JSON list of N, CA and C in Angstrom, two decimals:
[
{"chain": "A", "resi": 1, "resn": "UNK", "atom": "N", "xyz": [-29.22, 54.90, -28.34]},
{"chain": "A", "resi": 1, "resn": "UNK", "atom": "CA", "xyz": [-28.94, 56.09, -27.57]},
{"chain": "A", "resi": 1, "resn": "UNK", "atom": "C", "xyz": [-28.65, 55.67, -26.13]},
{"chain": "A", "resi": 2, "resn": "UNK", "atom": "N", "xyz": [-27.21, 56.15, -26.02]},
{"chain": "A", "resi": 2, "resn": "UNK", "atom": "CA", "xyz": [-27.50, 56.18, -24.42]},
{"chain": "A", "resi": 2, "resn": "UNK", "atom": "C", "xyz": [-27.34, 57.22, -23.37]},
{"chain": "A", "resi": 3, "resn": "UNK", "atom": "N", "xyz": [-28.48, 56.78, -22.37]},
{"chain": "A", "resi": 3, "resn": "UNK", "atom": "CA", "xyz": [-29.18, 57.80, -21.26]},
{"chain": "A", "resi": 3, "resn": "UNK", "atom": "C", "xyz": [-28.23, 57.99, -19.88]},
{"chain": "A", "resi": 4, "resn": "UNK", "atom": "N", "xyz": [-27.95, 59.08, -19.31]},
{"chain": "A", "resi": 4, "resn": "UNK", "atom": "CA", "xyz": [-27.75, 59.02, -17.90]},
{"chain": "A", "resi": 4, "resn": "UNK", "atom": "C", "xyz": [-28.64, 59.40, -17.33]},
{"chain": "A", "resi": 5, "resn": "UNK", "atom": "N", "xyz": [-29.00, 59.38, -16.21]},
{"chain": "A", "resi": 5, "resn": "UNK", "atom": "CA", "xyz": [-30.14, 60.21, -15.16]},
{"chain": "A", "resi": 5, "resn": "UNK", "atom": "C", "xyz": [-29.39, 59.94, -14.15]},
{"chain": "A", "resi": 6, "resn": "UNK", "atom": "N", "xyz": [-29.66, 61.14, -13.07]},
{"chain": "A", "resi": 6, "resn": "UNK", "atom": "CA", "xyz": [-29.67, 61.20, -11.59]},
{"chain": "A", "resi": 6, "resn": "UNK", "atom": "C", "xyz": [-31.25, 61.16, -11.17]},
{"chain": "A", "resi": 7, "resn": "UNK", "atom": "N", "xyz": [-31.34, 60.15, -10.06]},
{"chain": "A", "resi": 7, "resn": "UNK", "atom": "CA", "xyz": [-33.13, 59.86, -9.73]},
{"chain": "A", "resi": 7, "resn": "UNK", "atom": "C", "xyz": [-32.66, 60.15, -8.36]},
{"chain": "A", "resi": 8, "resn": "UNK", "atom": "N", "xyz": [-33.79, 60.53, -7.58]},
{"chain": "A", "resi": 8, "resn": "UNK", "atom": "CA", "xyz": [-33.63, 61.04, -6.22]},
{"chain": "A", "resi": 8, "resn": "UNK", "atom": "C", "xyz": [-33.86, 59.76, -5.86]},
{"chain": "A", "resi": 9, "resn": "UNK", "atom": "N", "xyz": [-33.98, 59.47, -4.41]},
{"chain": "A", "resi": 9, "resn": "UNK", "atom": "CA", "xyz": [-34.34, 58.07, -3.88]},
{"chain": "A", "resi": 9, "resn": "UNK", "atom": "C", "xyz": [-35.57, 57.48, -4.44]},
{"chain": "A", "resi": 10, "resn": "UNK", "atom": "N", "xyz": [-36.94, 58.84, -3.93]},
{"chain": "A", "resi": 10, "resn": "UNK", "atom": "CA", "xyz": [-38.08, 58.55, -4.03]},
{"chain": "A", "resi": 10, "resn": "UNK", "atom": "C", "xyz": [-37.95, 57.90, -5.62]},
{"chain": "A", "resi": 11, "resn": "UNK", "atom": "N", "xyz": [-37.59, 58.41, -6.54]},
{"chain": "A", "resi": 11, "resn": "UNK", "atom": "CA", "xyz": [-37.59, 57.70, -7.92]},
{"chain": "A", "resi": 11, "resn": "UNK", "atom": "C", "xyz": [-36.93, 56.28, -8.05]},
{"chain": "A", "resi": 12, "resn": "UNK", "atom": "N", "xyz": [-35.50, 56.45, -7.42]},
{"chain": "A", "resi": 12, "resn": "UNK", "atom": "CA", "xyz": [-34.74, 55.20, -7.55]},
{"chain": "A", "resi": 12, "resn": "UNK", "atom": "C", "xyz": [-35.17, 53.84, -6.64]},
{"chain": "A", "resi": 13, "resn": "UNK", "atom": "N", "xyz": [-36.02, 53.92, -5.68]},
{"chain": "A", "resi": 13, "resn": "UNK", "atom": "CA", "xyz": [-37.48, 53.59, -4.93]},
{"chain": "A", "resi": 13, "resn": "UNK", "atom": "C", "xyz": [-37.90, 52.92, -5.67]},
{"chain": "A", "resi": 14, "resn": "UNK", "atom": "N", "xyz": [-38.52, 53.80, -6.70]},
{"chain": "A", "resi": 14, "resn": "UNK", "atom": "CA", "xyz": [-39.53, 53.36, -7.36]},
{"chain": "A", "resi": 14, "resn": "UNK", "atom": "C", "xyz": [-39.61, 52.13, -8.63]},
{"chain": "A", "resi": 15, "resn": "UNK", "atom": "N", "xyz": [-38.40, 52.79, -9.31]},
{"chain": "A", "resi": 15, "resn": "UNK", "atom": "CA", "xyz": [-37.90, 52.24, -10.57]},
{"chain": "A", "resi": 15, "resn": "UNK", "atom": "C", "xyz": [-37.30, 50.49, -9.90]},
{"chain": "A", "resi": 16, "resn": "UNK", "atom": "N", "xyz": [-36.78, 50.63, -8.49]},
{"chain": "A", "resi": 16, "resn": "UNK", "atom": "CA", "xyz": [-36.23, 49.05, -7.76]},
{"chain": "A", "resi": 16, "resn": "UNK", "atom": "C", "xyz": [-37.77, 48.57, -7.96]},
{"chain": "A", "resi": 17, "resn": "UNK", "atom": "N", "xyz": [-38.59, 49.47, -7.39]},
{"chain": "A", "resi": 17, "resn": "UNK", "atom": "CA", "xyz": [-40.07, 48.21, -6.94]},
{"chain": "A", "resi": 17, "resn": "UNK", "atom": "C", "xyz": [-40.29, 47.91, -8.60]},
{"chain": "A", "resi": 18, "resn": "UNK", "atom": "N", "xyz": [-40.23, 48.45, -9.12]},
{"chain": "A", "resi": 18, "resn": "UNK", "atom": "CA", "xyz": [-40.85, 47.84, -10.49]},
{"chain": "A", "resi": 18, "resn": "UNK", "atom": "C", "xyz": [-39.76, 46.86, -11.45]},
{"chain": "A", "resi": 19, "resn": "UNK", "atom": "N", "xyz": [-38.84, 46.88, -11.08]},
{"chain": "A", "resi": 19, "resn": "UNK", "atom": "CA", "xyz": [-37.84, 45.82, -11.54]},
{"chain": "A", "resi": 19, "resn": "UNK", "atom": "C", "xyz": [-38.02, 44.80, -11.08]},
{"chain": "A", "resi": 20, "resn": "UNK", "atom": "N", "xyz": [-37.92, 44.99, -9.55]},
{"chain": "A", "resi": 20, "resn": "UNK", "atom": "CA", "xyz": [-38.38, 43.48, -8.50]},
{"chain": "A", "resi": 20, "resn": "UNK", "atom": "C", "xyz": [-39.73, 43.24, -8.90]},
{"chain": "A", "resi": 21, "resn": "UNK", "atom": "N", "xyz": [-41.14, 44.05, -9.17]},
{"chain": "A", "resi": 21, "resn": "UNK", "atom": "CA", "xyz": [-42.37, 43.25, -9.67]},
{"chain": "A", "resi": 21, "resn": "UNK", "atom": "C", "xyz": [-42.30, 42.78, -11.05]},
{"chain": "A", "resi": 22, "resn": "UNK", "atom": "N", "xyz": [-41.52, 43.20, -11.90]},
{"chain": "A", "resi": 22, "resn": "UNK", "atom": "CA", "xyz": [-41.74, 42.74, -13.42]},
{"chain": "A", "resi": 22, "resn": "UNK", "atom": "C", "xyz": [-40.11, 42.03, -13.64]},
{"chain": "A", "resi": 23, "resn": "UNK", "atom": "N", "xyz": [-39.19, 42.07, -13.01]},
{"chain": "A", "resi": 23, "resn": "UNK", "atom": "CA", "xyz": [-38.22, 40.96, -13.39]},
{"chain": "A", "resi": 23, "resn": "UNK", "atom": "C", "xyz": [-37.67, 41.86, -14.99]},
{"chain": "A", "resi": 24, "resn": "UNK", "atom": "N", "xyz": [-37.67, 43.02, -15.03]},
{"chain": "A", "resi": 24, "resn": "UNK", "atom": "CA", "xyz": [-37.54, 43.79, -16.34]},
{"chain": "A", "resi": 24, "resn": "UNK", "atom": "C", "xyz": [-36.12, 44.54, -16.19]},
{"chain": "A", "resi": 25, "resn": "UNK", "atom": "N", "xyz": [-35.20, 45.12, -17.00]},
{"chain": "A", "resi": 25, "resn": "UNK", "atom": "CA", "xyz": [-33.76, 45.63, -16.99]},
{"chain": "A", "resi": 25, "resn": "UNK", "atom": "C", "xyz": [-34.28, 46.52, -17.49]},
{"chain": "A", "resi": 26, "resn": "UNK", "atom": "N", "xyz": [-33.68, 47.94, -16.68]},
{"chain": "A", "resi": 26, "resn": "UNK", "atom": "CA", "xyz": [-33.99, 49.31, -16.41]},
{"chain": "A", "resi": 26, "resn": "UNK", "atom": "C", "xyz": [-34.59, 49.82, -17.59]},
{"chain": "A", "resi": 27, "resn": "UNK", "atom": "N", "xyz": [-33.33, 49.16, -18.61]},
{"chain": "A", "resi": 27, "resn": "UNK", "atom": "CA", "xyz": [-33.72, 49.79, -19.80]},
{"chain": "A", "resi": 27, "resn": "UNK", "atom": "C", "xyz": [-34.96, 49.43, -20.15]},
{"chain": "A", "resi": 28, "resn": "UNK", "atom": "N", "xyz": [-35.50, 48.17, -20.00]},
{"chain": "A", "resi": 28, "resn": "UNK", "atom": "CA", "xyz": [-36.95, 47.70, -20.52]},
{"chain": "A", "resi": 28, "resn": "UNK", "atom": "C", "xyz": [-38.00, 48.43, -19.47]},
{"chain": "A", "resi": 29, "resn": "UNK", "atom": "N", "xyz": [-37.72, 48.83, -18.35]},
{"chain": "A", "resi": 29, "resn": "UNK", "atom": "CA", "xyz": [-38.77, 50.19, -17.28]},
{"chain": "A", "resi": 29, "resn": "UNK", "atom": "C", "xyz": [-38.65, 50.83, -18.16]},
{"chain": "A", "resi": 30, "resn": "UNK", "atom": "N", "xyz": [-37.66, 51.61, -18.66]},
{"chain": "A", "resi": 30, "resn": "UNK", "atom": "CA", "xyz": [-37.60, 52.72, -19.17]},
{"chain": "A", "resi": 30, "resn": "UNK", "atom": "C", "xyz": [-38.36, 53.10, -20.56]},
{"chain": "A", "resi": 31, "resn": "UNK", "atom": "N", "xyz": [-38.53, 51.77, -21.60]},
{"chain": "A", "resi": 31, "resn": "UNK", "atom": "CA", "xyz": [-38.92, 51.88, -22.81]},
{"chain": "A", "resi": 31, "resn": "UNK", "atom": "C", "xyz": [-40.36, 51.66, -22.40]},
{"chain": "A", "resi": 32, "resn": "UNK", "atom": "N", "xyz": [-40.84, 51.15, -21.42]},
{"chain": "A", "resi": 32, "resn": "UNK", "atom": "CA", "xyz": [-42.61, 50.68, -21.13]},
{"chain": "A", "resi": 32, "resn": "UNK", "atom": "C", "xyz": [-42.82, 52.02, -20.62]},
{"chain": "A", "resi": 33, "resn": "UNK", "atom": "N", "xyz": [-41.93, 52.91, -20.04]},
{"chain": "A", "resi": 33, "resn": "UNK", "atom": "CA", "xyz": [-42.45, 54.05, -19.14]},
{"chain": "A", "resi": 33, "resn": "UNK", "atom": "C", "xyz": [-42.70, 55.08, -20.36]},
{"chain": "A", "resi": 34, "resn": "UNK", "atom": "N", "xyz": [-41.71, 55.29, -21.17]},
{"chain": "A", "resi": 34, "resn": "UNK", "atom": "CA", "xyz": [-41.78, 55.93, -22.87]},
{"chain": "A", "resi": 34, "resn": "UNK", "atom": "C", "xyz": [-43.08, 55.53, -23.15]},
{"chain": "A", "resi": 35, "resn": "UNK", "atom": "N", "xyz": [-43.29, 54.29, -23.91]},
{"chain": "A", "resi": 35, "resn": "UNK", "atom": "CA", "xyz": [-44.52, 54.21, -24.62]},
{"chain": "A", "resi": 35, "resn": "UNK", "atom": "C", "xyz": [-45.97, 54.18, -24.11]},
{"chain": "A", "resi": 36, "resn": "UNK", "atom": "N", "xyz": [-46.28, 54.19, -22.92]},
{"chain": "A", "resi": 36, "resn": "UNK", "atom": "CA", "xyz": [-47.15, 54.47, -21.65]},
{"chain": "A", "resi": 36, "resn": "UNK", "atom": "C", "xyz": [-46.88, 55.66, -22.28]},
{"chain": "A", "resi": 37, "resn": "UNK", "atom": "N", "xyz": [-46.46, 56.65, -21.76]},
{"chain": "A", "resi": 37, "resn": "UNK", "atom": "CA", "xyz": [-46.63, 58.47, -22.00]},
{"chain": "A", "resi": 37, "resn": "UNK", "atom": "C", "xyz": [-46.67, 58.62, -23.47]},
{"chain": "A", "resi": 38, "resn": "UNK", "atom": "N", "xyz": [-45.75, 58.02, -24.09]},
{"chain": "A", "resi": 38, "resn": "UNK", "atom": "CA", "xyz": [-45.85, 58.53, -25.59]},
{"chain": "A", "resi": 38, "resn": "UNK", "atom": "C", "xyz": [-47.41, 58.06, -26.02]},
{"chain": "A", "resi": 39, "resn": "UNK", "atom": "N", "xyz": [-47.89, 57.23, -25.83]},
{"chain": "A", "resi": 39, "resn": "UNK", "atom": "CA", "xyz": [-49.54, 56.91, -26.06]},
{"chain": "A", "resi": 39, "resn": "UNK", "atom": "C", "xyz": [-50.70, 57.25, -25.45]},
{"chain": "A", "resi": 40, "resn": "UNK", "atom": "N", "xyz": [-50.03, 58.13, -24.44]},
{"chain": "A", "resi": 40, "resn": "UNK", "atom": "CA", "xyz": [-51.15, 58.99, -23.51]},
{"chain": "A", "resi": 40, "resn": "UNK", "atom": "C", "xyz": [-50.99, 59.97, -24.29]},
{"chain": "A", "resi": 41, "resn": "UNK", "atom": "N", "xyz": [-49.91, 60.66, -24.92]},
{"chain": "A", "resi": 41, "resn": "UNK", "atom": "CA", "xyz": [-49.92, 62.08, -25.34]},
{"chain": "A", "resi": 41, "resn": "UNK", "atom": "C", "xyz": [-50.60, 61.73, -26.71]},
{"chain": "A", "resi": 42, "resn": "UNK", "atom": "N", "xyz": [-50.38, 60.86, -27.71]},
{"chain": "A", "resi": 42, "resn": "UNK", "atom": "CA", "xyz": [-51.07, 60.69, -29.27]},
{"chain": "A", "resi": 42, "resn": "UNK", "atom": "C", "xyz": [-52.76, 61.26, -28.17]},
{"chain": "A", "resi": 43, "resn": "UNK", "atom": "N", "xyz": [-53.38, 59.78, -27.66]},
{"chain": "A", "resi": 43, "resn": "UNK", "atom": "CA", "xyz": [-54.74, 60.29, -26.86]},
{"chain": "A", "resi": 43, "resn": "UNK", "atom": "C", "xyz": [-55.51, 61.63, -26.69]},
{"chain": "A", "resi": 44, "resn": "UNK", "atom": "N", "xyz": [-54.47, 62.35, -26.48]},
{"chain": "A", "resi": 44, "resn": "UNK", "atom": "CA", "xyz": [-54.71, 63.53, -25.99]},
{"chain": "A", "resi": 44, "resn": "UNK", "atom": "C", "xyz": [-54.88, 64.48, -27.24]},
{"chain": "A", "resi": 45, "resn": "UNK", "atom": "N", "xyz": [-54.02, 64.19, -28.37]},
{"chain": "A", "resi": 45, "resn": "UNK", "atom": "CA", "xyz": [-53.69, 65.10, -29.30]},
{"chain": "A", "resi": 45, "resn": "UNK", "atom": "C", "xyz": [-54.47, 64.85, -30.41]},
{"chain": "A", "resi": 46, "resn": "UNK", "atom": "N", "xyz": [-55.44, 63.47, -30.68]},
{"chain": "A", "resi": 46, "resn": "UNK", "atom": "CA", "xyz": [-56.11, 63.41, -31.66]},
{"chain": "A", "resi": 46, "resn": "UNK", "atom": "C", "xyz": [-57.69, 64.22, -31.90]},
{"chain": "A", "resi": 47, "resn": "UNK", "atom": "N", "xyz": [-57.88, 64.22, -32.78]},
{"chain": "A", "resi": 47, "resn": "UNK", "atom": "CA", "xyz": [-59.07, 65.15, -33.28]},
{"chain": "A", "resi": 47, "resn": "UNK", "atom": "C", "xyz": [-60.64, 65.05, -32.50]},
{"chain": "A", "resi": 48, "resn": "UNK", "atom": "N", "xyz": [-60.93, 65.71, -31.78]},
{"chain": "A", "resi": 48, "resn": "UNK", "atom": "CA", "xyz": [-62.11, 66.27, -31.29]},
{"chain": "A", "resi": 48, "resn": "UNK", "atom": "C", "xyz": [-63.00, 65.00, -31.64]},
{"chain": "A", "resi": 49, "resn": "UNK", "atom": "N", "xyz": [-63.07, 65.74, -32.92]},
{"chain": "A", "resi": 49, "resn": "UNK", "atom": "CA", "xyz": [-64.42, 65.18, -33.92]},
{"chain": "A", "resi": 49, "resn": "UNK", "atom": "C", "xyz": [-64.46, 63.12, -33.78]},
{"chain": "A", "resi": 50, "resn": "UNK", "atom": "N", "xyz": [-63.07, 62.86, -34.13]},
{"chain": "A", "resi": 50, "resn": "UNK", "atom": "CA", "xyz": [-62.86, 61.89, -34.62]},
{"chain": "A", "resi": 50, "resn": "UNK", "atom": "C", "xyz": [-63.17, 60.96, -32.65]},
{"chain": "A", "resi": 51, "resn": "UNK", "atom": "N", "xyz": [-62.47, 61.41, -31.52]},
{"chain": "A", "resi": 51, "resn": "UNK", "atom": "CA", "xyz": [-62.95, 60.92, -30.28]},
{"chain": "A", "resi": 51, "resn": "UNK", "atom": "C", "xyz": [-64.30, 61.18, -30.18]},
{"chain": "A", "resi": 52, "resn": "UNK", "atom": "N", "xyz": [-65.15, 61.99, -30.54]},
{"chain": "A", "resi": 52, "resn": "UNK", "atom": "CA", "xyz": [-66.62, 62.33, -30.64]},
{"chain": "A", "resi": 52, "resn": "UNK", "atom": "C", "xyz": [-67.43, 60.79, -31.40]},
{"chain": "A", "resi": 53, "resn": "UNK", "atom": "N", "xyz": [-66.74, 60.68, -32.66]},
{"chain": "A", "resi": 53, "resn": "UNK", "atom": "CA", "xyz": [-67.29, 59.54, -32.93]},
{"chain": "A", "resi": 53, "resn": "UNK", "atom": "C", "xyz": [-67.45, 57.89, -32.80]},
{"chain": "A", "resi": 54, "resn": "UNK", "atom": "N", "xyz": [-65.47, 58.22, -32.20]},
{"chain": "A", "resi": 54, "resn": "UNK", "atom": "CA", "xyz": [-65.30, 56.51, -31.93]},
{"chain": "A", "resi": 54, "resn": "UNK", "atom": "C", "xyz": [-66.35, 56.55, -30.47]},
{"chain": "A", "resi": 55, "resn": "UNK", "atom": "N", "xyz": [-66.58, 57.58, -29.54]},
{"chain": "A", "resi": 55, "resn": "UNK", "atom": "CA", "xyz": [-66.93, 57.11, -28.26]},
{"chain": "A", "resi": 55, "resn": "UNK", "atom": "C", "xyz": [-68.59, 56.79, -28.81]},
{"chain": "A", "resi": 56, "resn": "UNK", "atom": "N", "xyz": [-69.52, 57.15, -29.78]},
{"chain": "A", "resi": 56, "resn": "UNK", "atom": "CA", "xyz": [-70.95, 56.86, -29.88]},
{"chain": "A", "resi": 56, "resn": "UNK", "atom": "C", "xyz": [-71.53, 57.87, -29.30]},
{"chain": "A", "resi": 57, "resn": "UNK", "atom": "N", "xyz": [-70.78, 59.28, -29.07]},
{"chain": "A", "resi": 57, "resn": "UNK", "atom": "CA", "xyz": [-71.39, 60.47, -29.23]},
{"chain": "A", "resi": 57, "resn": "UNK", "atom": "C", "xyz": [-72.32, 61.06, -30.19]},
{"chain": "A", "resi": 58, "resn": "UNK", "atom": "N", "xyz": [-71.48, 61.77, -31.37]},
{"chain": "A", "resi": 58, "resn": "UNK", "atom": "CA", "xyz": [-71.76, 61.70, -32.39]},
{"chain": "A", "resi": 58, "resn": "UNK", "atom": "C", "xyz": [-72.87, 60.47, -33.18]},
{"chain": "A", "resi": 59, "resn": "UNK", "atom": "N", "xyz": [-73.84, 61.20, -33.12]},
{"chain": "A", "resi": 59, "resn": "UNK", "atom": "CA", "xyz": [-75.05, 59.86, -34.27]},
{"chain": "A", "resi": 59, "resn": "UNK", "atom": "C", "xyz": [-76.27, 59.34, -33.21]},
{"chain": "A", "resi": 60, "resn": "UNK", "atom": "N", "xyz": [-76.05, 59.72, -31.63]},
{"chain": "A", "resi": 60, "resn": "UNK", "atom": "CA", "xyz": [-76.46, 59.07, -30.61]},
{"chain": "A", "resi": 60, "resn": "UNK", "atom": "C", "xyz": [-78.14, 59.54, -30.33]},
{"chain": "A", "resi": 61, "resn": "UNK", "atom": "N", "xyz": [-78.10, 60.83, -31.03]},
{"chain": "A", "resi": 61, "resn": "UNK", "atom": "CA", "xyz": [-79.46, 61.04, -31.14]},
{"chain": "A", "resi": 61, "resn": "UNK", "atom": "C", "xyz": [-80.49, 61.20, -32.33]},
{"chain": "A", "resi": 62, "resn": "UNK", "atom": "N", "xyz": [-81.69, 61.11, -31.78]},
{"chain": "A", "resi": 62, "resn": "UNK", "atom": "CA", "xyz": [-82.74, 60.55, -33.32]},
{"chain": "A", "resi": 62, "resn": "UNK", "atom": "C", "xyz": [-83.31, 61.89, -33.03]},
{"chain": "A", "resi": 63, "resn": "UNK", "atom": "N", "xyz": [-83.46, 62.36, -34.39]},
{"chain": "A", "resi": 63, "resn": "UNK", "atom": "CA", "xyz": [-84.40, 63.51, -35.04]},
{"chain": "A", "resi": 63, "resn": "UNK", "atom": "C", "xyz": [-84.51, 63.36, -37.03]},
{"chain": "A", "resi": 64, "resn": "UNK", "atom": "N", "xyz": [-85.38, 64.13, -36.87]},
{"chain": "A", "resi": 64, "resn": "UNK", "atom": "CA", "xyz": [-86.16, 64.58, -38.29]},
{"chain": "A", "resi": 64, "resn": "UNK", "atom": "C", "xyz": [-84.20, 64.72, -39.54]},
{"chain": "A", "resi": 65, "resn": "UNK", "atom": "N", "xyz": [-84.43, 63.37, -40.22]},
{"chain": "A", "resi": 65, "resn": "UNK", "atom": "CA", "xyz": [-83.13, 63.74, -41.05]},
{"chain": "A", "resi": 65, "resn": "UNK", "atom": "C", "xyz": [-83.27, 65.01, -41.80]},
{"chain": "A", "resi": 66, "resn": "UNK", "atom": "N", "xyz": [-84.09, 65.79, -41.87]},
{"chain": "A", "resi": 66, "resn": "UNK", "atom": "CA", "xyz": [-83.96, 67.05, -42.53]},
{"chain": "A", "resi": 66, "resn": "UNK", "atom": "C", "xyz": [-84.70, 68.01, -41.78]},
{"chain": "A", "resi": 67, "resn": "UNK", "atom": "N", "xyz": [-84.05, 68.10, -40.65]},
{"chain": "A", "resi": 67, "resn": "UNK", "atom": "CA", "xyz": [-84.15, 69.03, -39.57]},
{"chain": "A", "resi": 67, "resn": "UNK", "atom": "C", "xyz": [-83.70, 70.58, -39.97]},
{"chain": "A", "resi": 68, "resn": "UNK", "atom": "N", "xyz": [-82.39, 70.25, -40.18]},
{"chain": "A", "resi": 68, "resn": "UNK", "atom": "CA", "xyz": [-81.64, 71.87, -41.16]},
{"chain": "A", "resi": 68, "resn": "UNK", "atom": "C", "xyz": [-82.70, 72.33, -42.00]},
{"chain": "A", "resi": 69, "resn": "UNK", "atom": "N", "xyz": [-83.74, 71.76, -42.44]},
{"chain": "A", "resi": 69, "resn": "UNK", "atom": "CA", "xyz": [-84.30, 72.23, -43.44]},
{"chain": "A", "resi": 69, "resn": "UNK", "atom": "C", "xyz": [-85.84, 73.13, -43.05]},
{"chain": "A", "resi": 70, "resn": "UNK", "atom": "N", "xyz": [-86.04, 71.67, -42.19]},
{"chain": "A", "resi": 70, "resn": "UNK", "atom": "CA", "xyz": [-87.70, 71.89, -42.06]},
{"chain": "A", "resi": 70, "resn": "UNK", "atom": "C", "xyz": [-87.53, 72.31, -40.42]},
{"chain": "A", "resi": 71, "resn": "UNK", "atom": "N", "xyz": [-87.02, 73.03, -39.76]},
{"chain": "A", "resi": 71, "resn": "UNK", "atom": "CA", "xyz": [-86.60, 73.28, -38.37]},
{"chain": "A", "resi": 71, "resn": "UNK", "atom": "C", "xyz": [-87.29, 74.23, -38.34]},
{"chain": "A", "resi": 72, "resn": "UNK", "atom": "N", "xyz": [-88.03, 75.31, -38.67]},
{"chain": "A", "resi": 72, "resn": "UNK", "atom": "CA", "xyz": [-89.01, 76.18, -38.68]},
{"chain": "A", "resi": 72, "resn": "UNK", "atom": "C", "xyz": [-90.26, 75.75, -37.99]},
{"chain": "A", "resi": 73, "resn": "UNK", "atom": "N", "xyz": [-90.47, 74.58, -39.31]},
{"chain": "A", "resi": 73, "resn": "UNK", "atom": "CA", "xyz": [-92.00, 74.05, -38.92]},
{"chain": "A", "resi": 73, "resn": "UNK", "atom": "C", "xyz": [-92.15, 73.17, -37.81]},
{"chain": "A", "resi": 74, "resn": "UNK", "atom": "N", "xyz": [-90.84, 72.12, -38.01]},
{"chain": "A", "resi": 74, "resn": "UNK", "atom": "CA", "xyz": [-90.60, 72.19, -36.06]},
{"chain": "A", "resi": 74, "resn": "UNK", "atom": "C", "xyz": [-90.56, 72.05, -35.26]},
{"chain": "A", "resi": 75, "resn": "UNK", "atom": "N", "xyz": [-90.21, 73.27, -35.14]},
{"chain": "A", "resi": 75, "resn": "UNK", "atom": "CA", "xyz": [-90.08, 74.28, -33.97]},
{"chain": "A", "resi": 75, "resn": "UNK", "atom": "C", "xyz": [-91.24, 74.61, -33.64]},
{"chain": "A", "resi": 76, "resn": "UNK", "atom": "N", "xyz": [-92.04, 74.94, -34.50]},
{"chain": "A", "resi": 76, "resn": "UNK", "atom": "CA", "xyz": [-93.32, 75.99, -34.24]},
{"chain": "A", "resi": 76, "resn": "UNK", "atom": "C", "xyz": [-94.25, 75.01, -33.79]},
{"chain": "A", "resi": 77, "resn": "UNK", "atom": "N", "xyz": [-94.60, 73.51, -34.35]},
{"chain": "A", "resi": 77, "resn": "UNK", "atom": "CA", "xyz": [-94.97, 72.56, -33.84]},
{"chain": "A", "resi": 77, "resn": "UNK", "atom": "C", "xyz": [-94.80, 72.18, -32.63]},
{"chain": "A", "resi": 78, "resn": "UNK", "atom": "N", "xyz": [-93.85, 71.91, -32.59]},
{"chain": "A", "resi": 78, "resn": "UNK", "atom": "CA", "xyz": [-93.37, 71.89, -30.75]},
{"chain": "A", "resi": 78, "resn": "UNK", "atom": "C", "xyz": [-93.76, 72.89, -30.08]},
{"chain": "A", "resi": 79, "resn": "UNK", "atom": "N", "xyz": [-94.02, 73.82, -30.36]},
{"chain": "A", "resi": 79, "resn": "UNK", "atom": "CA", "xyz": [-94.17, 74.86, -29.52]},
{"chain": "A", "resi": 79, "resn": "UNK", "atom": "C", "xyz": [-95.69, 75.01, -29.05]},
{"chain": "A", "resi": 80, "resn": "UNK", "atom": "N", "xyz": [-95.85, 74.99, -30.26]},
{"chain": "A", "resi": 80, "resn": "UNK", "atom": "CA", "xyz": [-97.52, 74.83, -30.49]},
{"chain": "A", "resi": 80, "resn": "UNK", "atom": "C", "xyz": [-98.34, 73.78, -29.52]},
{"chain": "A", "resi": 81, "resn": "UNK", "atom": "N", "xyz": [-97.64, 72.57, -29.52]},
{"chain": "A", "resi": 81, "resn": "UNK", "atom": "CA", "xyz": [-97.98, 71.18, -29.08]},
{"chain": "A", "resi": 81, "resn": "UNK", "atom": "C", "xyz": [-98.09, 71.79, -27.39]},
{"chain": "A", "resi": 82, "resn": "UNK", "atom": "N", "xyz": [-96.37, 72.38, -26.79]},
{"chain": "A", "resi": 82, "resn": "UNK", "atom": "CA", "xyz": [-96.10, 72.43, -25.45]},
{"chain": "A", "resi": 82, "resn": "UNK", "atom": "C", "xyz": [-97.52, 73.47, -25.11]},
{"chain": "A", "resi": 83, "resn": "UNK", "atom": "N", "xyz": [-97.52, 74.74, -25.75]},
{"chain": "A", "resi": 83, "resn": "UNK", "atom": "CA", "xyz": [-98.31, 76.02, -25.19]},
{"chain": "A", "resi": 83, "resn": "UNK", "atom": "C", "xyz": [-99.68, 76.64, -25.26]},
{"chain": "A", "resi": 84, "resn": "UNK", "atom": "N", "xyz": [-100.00, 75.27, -26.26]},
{"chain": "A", "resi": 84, "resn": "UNK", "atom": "CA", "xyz": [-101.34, 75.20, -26.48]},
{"chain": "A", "resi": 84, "resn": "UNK", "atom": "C", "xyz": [-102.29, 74.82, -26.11]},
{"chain": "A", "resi": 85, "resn": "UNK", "atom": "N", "xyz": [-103.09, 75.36, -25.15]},
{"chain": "A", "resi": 85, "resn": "UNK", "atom": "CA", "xyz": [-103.98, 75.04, -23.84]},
{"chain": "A", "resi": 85, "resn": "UNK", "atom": "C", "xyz": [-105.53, 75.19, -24.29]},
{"chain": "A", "resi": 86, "resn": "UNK", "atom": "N", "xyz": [-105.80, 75.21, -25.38]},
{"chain": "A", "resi": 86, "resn": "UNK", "atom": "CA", "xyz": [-106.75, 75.84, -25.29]},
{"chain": "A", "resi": 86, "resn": "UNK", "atom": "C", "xyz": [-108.31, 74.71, -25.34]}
]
């Protein structure tokens, strides 16, 4: 595919400094500047759950493995434990 653009200075600025630091042909700025954004946006767009787990969110805390179950008793325990002065 090929691209035209009009870049204002400030851009055409920019795109020189990074040719002169990386020794790279526009087109190769241009495909690193693509896959930079195109891999920020996947980032952004993947599943809640699934960034929940790669970060060590998810699993990070210790309780009773059958909490859903026995969460009554507790609860009432804890409660008991905190309010019980006697």
């Amino acid at each position: 595919m090929r691209i035209n653009a009009r870049l204002d200075d400030e851009y055409a600025d920019k795109l020189a400094y990074i040719q002169q630091q990386t020794n790279q042909a526009v087109t190769d700025v241009i495909k690193s500047a693509l896959e930079l954004y195109y891999q920020q946006l996947q980032q952004q767009q993947r599943n809640p759950f699934s960034m929940l787990t790669e970060t060590g969110f998810i699993g990070c805390g210790e309780a009773d493995p059958n909490i859903s179950v026995n969460y009554k008793s507790i609860l009432k325990d804890g409660l008991k434990a905190k309010y019980d002065h006697r």
